[in-house]
Coordinates of C-alpha atoms in Angstrom, one line a residue:
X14 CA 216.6 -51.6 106.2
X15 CA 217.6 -51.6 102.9
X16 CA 220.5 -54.2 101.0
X17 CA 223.5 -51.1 100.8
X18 CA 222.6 -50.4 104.6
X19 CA 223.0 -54.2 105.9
X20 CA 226.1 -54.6 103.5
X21 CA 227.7 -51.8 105.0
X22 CA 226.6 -52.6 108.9
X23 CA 228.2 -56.4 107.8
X24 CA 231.5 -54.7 106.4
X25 CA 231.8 -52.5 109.0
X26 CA 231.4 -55.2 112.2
X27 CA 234.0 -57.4 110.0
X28 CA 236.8 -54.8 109.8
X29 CA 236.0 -54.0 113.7
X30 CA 236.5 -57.6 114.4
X31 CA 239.6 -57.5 112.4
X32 CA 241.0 -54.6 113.8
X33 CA 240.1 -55.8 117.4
X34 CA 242.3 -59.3 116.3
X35 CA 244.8 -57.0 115.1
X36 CA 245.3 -55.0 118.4
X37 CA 245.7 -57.9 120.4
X38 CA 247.8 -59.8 118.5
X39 CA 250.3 -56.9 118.1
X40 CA 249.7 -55.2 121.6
X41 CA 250.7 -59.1 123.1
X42 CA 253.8 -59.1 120.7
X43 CA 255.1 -56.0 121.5
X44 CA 255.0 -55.7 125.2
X45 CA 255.6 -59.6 125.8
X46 CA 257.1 -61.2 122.8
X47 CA 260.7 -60.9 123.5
X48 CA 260.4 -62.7 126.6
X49 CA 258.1 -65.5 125.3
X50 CA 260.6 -66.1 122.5
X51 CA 263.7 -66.1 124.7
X52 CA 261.5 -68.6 126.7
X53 CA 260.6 -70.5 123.3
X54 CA 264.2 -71.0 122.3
X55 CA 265.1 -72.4 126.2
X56 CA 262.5 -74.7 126.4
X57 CA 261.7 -76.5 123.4
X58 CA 263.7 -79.9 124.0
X59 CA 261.1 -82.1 122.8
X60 CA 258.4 -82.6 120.7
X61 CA 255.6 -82.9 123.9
X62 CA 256.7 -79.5 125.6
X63 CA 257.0 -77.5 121.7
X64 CA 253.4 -78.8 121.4
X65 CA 252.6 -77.5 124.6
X66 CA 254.6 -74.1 123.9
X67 CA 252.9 -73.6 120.7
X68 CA 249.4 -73.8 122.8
X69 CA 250.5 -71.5 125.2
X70 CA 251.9 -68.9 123.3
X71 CA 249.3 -69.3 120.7
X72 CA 246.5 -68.5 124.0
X73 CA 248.5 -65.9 124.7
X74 CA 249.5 -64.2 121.5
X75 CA 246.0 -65.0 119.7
X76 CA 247.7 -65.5 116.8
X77 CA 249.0 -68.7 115.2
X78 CA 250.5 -66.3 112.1
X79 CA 252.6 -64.5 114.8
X80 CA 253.8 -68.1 116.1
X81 CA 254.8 -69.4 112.7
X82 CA 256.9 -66.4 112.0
X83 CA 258.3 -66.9 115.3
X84 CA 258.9 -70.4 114.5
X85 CA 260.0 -69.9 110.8
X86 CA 263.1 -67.6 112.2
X87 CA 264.3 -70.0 114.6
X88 CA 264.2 -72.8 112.2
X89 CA 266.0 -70.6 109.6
X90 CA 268.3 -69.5 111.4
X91 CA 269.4 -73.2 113.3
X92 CA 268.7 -72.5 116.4
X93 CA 265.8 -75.0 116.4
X94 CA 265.4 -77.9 114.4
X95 CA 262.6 -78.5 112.0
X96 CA 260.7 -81.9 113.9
X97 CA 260.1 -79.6 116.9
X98 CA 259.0 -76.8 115.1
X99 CA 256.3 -78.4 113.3
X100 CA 254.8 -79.9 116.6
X101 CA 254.8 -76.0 117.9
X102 CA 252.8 -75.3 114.7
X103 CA 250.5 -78.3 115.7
X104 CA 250.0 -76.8 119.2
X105 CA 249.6 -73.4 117.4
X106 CA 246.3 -74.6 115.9
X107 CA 245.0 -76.2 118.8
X108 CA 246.0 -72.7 120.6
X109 CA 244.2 -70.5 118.0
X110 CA 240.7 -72.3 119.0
X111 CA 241.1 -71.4 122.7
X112 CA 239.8 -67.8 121.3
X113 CA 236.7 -69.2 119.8
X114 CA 236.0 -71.1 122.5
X115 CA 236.4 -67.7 124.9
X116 CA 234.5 -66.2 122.3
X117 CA 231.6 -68.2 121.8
X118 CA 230.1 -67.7 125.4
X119 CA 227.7 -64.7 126.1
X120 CA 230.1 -61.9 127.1
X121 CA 227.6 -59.0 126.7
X122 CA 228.4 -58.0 129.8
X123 CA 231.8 -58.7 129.4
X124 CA 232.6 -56.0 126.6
X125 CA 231.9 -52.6 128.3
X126 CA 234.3 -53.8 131.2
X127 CA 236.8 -54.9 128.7
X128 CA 236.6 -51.7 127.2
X129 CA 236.8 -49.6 130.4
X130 CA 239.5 -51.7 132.1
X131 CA 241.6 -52.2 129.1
X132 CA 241.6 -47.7 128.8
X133 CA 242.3 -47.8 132.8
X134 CA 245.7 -49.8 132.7
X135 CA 246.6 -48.6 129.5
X136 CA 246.6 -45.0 130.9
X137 CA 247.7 -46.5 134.7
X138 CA 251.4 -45.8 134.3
X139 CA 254.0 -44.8 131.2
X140 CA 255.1 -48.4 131.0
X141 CA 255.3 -50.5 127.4
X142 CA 253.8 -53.6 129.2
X143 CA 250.7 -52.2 131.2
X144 CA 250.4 -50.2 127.7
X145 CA 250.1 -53.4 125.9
X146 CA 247.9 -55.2 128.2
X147 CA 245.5 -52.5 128.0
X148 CA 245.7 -52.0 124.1
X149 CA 245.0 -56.1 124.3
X150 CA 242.0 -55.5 126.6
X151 CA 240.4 -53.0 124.4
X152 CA 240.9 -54.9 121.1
X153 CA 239.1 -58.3 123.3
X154 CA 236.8 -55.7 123.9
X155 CA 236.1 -54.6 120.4
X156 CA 236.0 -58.3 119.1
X157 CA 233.2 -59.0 121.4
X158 CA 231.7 -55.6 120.6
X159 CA 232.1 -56.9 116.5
X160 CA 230.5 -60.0 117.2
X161 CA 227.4 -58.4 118.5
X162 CA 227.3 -55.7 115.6
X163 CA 227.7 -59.5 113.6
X164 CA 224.9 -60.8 115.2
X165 CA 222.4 -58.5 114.9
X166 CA 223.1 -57.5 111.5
X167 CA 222.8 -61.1 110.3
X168 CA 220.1 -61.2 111.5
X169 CA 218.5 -58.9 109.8
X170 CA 220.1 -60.2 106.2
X171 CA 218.8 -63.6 107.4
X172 CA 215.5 -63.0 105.6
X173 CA 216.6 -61.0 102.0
X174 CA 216.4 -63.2 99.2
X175 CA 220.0 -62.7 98.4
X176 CA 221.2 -64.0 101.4
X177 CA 219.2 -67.3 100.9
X178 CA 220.4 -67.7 97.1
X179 CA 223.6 -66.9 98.9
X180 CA 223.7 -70.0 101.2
X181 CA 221.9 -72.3 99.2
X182 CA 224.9 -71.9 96.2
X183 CA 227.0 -73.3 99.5
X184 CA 225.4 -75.8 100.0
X185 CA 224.9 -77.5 96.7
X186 CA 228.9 -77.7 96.2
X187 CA 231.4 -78.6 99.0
X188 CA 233.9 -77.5 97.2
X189 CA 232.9 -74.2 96.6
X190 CA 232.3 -73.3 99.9
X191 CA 236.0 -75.2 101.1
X192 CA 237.4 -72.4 98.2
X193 CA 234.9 -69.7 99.7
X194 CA 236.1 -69.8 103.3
X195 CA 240.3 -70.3 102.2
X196 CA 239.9 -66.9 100.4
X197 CA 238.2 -65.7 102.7
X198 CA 240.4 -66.3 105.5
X199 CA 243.5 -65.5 103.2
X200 CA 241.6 -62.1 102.7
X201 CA 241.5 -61.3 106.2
X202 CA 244.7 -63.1 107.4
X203 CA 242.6 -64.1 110.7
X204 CA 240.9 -67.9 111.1
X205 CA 239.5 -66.7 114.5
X206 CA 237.9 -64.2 112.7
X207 CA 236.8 -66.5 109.6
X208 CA 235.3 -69.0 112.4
X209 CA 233.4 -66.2 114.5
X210 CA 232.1 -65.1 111.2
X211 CA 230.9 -68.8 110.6
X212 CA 229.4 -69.5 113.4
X213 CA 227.4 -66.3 113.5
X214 CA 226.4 -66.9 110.0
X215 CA 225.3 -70.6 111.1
X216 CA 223.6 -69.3 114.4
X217 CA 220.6 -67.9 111.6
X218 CA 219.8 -71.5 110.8
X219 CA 220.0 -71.2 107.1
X220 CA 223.4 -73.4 106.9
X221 CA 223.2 -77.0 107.5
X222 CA 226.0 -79.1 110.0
X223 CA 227.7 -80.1 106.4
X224 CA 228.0 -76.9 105.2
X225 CA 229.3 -75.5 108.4
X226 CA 232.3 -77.8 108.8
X227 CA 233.5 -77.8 105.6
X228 CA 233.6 -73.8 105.9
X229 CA 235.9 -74.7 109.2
X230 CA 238.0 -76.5 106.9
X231 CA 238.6 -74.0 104.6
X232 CA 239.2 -71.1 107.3
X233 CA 241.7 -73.6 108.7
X234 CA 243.5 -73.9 105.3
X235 CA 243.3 -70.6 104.5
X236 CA 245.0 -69.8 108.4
X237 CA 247.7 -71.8 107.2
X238 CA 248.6 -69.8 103.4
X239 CA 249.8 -66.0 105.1
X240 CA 252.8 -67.8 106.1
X241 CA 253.5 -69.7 103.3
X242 CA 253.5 -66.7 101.1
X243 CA 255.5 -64.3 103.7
X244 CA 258.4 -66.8 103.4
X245 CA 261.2 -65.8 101.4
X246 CA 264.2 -68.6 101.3
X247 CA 263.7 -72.6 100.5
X248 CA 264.6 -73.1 104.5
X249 CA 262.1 -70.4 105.8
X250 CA 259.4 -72.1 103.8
X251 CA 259.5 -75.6 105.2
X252 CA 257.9 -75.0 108.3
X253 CA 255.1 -73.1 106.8
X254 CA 254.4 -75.6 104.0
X255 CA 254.8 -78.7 106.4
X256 CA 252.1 -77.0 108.6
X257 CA 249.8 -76.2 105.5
X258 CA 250.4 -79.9 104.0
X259 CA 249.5 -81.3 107.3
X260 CA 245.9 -79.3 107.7
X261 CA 245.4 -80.0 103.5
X262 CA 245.7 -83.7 105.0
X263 CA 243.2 -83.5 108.1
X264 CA 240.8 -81.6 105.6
X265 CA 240.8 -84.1 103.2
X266 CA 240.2 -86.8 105.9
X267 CA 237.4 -84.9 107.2
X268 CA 235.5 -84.2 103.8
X269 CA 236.0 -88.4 103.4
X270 CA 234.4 -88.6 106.3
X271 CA 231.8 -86.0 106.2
X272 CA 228.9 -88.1 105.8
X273 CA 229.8 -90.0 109.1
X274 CA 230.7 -86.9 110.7
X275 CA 227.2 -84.8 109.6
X276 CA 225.5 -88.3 111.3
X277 CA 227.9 -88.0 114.3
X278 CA 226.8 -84.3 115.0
X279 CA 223.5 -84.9 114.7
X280 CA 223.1 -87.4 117.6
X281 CA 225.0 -84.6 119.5
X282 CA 222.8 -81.2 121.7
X283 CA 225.1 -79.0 120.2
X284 CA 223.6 -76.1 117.6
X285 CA 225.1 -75.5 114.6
X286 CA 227.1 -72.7 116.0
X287 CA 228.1 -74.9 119.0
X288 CA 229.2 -77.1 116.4
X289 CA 231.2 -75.0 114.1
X290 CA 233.4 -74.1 117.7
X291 CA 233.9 -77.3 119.1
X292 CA 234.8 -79.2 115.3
X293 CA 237.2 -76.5 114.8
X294 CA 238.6 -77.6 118.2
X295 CA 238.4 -80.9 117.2
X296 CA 240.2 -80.8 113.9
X297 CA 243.1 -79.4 115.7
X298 CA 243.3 -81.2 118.3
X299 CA 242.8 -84.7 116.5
X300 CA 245.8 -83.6 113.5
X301 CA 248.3 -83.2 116.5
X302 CA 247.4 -86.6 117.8
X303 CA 247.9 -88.1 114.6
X304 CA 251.1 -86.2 113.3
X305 CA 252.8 -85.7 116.4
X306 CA 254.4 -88.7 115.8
X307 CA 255.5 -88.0 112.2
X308 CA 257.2 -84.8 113.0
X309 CA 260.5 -86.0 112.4
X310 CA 259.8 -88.2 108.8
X311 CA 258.0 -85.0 107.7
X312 CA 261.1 -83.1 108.6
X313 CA 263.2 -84.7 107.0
X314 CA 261.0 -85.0 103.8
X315 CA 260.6 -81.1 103.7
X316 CA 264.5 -80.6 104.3
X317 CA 265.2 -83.0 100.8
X318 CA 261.8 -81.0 99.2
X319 CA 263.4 -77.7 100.2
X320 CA 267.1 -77.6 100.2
X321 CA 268.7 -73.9 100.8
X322 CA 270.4 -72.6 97.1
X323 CA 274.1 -71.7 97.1
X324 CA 273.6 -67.4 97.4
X325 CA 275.8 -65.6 94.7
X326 CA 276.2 -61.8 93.8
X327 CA 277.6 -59.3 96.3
X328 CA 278.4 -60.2 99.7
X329 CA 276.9 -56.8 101.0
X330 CA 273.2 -57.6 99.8
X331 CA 271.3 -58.6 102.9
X332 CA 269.7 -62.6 103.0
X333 CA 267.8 -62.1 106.2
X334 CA 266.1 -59.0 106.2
X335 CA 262.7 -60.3 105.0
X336 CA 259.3 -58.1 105.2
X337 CA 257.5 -60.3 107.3
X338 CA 260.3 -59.2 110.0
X339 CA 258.8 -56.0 110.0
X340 CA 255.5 -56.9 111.2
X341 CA 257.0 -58.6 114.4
X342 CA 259.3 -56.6 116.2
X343 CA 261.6 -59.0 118.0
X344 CA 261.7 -61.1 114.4
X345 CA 262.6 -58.3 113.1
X346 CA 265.3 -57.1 115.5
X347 CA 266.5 -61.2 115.1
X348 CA 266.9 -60.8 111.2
X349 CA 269.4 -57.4 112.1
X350 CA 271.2 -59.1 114.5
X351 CA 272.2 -62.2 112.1
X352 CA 273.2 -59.7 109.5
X353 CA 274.7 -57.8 112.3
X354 CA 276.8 -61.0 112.4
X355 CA 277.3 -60.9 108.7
X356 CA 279.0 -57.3 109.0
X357 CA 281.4 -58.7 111.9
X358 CA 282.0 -61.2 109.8
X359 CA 283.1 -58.9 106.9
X360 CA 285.0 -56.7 109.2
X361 CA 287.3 -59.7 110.5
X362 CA 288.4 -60.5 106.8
X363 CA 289.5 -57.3 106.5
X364 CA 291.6 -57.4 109.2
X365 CA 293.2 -60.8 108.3
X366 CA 293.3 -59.5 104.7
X367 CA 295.1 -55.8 105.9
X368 CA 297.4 -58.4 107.9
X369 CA 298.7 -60.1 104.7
X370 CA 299.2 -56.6 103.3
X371 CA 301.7 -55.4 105.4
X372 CA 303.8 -58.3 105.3
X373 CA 303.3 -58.7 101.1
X374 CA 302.2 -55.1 99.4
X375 CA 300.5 -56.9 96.9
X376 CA 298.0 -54.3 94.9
X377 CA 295.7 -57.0 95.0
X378 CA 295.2 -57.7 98.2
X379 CA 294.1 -54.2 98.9
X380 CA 291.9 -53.9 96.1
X381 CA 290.3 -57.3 97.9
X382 CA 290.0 -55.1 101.4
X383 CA 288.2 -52.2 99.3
X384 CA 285.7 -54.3 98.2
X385 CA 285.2 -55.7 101.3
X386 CA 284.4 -52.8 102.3
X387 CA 281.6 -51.9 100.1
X388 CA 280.1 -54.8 100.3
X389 CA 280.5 -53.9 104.0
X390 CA 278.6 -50.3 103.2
X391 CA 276.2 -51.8 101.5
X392 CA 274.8 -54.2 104.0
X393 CA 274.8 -51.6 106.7
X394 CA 272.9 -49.2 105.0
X395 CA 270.3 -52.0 104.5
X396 CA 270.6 -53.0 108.3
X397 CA 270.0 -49.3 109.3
X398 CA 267.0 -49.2 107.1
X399 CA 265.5 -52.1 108.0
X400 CA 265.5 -50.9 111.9
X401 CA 264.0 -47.7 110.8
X402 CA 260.7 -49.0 109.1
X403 CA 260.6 -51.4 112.1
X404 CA 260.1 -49.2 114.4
X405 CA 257.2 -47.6 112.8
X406 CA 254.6 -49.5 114.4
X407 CA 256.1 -48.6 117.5
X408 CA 258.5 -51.1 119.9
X409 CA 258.2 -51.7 123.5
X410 CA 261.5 -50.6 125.7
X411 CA 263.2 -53.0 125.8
X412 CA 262.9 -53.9 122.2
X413 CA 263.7 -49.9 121.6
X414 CA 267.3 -50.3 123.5
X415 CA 267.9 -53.5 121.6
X416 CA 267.1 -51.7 118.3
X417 CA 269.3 -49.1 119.1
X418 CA 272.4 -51.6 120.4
X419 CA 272.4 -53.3 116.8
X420 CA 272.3 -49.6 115.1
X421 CA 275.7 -48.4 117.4
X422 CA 277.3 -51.9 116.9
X423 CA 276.8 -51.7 113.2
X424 CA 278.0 -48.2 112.9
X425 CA 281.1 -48.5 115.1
X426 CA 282.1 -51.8 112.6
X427 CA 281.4 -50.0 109.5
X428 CA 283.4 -47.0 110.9
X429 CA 286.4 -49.4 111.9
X430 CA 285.9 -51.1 108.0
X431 CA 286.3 -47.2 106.5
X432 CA 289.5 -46.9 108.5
X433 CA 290.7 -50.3 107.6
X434 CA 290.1 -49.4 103.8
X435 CA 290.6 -46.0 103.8
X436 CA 293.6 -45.5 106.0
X437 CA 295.3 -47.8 106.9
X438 CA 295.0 -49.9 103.3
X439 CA 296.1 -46.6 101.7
X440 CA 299.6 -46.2 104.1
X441 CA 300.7 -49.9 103.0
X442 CA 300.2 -49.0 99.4
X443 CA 302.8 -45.8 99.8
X444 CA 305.1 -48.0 101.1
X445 CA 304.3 -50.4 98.4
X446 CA 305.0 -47.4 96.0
X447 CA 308.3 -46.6 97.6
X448 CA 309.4 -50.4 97.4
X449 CA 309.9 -50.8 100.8
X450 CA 308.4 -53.5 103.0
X451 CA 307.6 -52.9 106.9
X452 CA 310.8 -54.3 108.5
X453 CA 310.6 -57.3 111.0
X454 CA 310.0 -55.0 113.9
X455 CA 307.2 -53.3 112.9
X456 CA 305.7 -56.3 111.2
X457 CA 306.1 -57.8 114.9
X458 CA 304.2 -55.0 116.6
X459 CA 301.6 -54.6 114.0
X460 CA 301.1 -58.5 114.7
X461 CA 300.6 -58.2 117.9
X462 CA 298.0 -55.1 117.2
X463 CA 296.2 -57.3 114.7
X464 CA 295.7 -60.7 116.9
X465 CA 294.2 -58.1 120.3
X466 CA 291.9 -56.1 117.9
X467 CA 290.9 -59.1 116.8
X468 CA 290.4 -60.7 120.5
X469 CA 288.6 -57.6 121.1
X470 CA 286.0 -58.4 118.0
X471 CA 285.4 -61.7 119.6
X472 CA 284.8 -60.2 122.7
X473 CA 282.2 -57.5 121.3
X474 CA 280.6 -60.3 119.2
X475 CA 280.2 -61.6 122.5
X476 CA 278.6 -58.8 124.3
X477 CA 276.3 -57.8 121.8
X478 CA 274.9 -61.0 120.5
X479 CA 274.6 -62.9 124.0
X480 CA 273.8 -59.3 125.7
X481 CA 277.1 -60.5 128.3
X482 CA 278.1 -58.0 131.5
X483 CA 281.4 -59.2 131.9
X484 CA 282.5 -59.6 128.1
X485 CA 281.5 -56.1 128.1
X486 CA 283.6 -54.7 130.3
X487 CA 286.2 -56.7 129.5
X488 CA 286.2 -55.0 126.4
X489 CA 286.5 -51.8 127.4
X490 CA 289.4 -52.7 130.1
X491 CA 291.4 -53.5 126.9
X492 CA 291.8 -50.4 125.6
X493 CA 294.2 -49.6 128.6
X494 CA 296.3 -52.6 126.5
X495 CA 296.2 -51.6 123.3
X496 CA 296.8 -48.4 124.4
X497 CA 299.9 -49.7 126.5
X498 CA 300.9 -51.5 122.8
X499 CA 300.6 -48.6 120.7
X500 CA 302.5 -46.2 123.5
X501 CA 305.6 -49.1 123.6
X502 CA 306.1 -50.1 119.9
X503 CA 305.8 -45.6 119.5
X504 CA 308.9 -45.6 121.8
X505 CA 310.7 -48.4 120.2
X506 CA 310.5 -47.0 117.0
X507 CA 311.7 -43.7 117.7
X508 CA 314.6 -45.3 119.6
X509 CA 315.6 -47.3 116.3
X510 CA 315.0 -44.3 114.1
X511 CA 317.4 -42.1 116.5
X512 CA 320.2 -44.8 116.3
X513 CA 319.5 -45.5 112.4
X514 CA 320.7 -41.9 111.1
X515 CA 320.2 -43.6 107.1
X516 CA 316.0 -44.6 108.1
X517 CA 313.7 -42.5 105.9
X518 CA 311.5 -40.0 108.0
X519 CA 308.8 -40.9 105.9
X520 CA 308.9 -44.5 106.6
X521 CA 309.0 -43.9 110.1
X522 CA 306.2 -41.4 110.2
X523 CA 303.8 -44.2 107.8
X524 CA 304.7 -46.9 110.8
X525 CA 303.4 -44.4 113.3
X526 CA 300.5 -43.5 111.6
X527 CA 299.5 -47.6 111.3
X528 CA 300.0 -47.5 114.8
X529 CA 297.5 -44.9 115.7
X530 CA 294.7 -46.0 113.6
X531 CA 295.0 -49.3 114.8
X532 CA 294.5 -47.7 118.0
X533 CA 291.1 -46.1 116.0
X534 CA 289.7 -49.1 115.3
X535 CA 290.0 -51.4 118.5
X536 CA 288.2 -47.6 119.9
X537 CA 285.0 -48.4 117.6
X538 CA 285.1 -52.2 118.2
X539 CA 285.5 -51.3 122.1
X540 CA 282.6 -48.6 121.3
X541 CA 280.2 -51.8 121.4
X542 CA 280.0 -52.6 125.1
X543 CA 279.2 -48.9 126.3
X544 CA 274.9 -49.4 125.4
X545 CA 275.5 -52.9 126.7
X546 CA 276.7 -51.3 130.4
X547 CA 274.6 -49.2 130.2
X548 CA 271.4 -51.4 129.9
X549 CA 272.6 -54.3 131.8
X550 CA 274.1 -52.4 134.0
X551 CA 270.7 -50.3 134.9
X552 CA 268.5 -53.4 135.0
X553 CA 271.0 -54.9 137.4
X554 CA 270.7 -51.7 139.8
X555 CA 267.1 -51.7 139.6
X556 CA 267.2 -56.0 140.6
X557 CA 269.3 -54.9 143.5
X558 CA 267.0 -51.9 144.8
X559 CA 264.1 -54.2 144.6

């Protein structure tokens, strides 16, 4: 077989190992990583049960990337402190070995069933999680099916010259091949797939014990870099760089001790491909003993290395819609949800700010709710595109409704913001013009307006960001009162303006027109709970008919 052949044969069972890691790891997140992250964010009180999470969810996920973005978002957005989250990443490497370890039995057998199992339940029902159980099967499948491709192709480049000049440049320099294996594995943004590669390259007996463990070292530093370069703000990029210093650490332990440790693994049974699993194992394993005791010092050492800049420029421009979101849906749909917030946010100072306005006229308090307002434009625009390229890949049901609750919310509180600035803004300024200013009993009645809409925000904050039943249909029971509000202070006025024969039709027919789109905006904010009730409210029926 000639060199191009065997090259190709080696490139092509690499990028079908890949691509099997890459359809588990994304199969796993989409069907079941909404629920393991609400489970992540109830349980991780202490540093013993994150450790334990982060090997769980790591075994699960097959992905210790997909567990330190997970991580990351938590962390940045406060919900979990930083000493926990390192010892998740620490259980995270112990996690990502379980795979080798699966992987490094003889599973010959193994991958035709995979294969035909995995297209069974995948095609068993229309349901996003058998779907993704399936897709998970097939990609184990097509790892195993890789590392037999792997296999025999090496062994065929075991006896070209090249390979030999190859492997003996290795082992001359430690370093270069610590360097060789952290590109690599940066390269392919997979360790398992860095260590299967090693150990198959190490079960054709041309690399020694030394050579083989320092290659683990480097795949485990490179595992560490995707992360690191993914992260966007100083906070998201503590928990990344804490979890790289820590492995930098071990690895320079390890090649101090590499001497003892070739004459420790020699007294052993184990091959060299034996080996090159179970020190991989063992490098993990022995860095969470030894740091998970120094999570909270190395917390607090990255939080003074690290410390989150002031942000400046326009409110509107999003801070937490990073790309590495995109690649994991329910991070992603966490990053539109806190600038979801944001736009609620915006939307509440423009009601405080239109509340000053009627009571002053001040030309520059309106020109303060117009801006507002496009700073409020421009963040939703970049929430709605955000959701769009996320759902590219493809998002499981559940994760679907959720992307489509954060699109309606955001719309209905950009729509109220247009009718704040717009409308509303503009009928305080004619009266501005006119040099009138609203009397005390209109300013009493838009008042009261002003402090239910905003009761009414609070309560669809509520609803959509803690996905809450009852706050949701509280919301929509108010429109009855605002409705009730609008319909009394209309009657009121009319009955002033009908004993006042001097009051200016114009001025009346400005109050009533504040009125009624104050009654338009509580209608968009109230807008909010409807996909709420009607998700809740179907899982709910569907509990109850079980």
């Amino acid at each position: 077989m000639s060199g191009t052949t065997l090259l190709i044969n080696l490139a092509g069972a690499i990028a079908l190992l890949l691509w099997g890691s890459h359809m588990i790891s994304t199969a796993l997140q989409r069907g079941f990583g909404t629920p393991l992250r609400h489970w992540m964010g109830r349980h991780l009180n202490n540093r013993w049960m994150a450790l334990l999470s982060g090997i769980g969810i790591t075994g699960i996920l097959q992905s210790s990337t997909a567990v330190s973005l997970m991580a990351t978002s938590f962390t940045a957005a406060g919900t979990l402190s930083l000493a926990p989250a390192l010892a998740v990443m620490l259980g995270a490497n112990i996690g990502s070995t379980l795979v080798v370890q699966l992987m490094s039995f003889n599973t010959a057998l193994a991958i035709p069933l995979l294969i035909m199992v995995g297209f069974v339940i995948f095609k068993l029902r229309d349901n996003s999680s058998f779907e993704s159980a399936g897709c998970a099967m097939i990609g184990l499948g097509l790892m195993l099916l890789a590392l037999s491709l792997l296999s025999a192709t090496l062994g065929h480049i075991e006896s070209t010259p090249v390979f030999h000049a190859v492997m003996q440049g290795l082992e001359g320099d430690t370093l270069i091949a610590l360097m060789v294996a952290v590109m690599l594995t940066l390269i392919c943004h997979s360790s398992v797939a860095v260590i299967l590669l090693i150990a198959s390259l190490a079960a054709t007996g041309v690399m020694t014990p030394a050579t083989a463990m320092v290659l683990v070292l480097g795949a485990n530093i490179g595992g560490a870099l995707p992360p690191v370069l993914n992260a966007g703000s100083p906070v998201a990029r503590r928990l990344p760089i804490g979890n790289l210093m820590v492995r930098v650490l071990g690895a320079v332990l390890a090649m101090a001790l590499l001497p003892w440790l070739t004459q420790t693994a020699a007294k052993t049974a184990l091959t060299t491909p034996q080996l090159v699993v179970w020190f991989h194992t063992a490098f993990s394993a022995v860095l969470a003993l030894m740091f998970i005791w120094l999570t909270g010092p190395l917390a607090r050492l990255l939080e003074r290395m690290f410390v989150e800049k002031e942000r400046v420029g326009d409110p509107g421009m999003p801070l937490y819609l990073d790309e590495a979101g995109l690649n994991v849906a329910y991070l992603g749909l966490s990053n539109s949800v806190r600038e979801s917030l944001r736009a609620a946010d915006m939307l509440a100072m423009m009601l405080d700010r239109l509340c000053v306005l009627f009571e002053t006229l001040e030309q520059r308090t309106a020109d303060e709710i117009r801006q507002v307002d496009q700073s409020l434009d421009l963040l939703s625009a970049a929430i709605r595109a955000y959701l769009a390229d996320l759902g590219q890949d493809g998002l499981s049901d559940t994760d679907a409704d959720r992307a489509q609750e954060i699109l309606m919310f955001v719309i209905n509180v950009e729509h109220a913001g247009d009718i704040l600035s717009s409308s509303l803004t503009q009928l305080a300024t004619r009266r501005a013009r006119r040099g009138e200013l609203f009397n005390p009993f209109e300013q009493n009645h838009i008042r009261l307006l002003h402090w239910e809409i905003l009761t009414s925000l609070r309560l669809a904050i509520s609803a959509f960001l803690g996905e809450d039943l009852y706050a949701a249909h509280q919301l929509v029971n108010r429109k009855e009162v605002i409705r009730q509000l609008e319909a009394s202070a209309s009657r009121e006025h009319f009955k002033k303006l009908r004993e006042d024969k001097n009051a200016w039709a114009e001025s009346g027919d400005i109050f009533q027109r504040v009125l009624r789109d104050y009654r338009r905006v509580h209608h968009h904010i109230a807008a909010v709970a409807y996909p709420v009730i009607d998700r809740l409210g179907e899982d709910i029926r569907l509990q109850e008919s079980v």
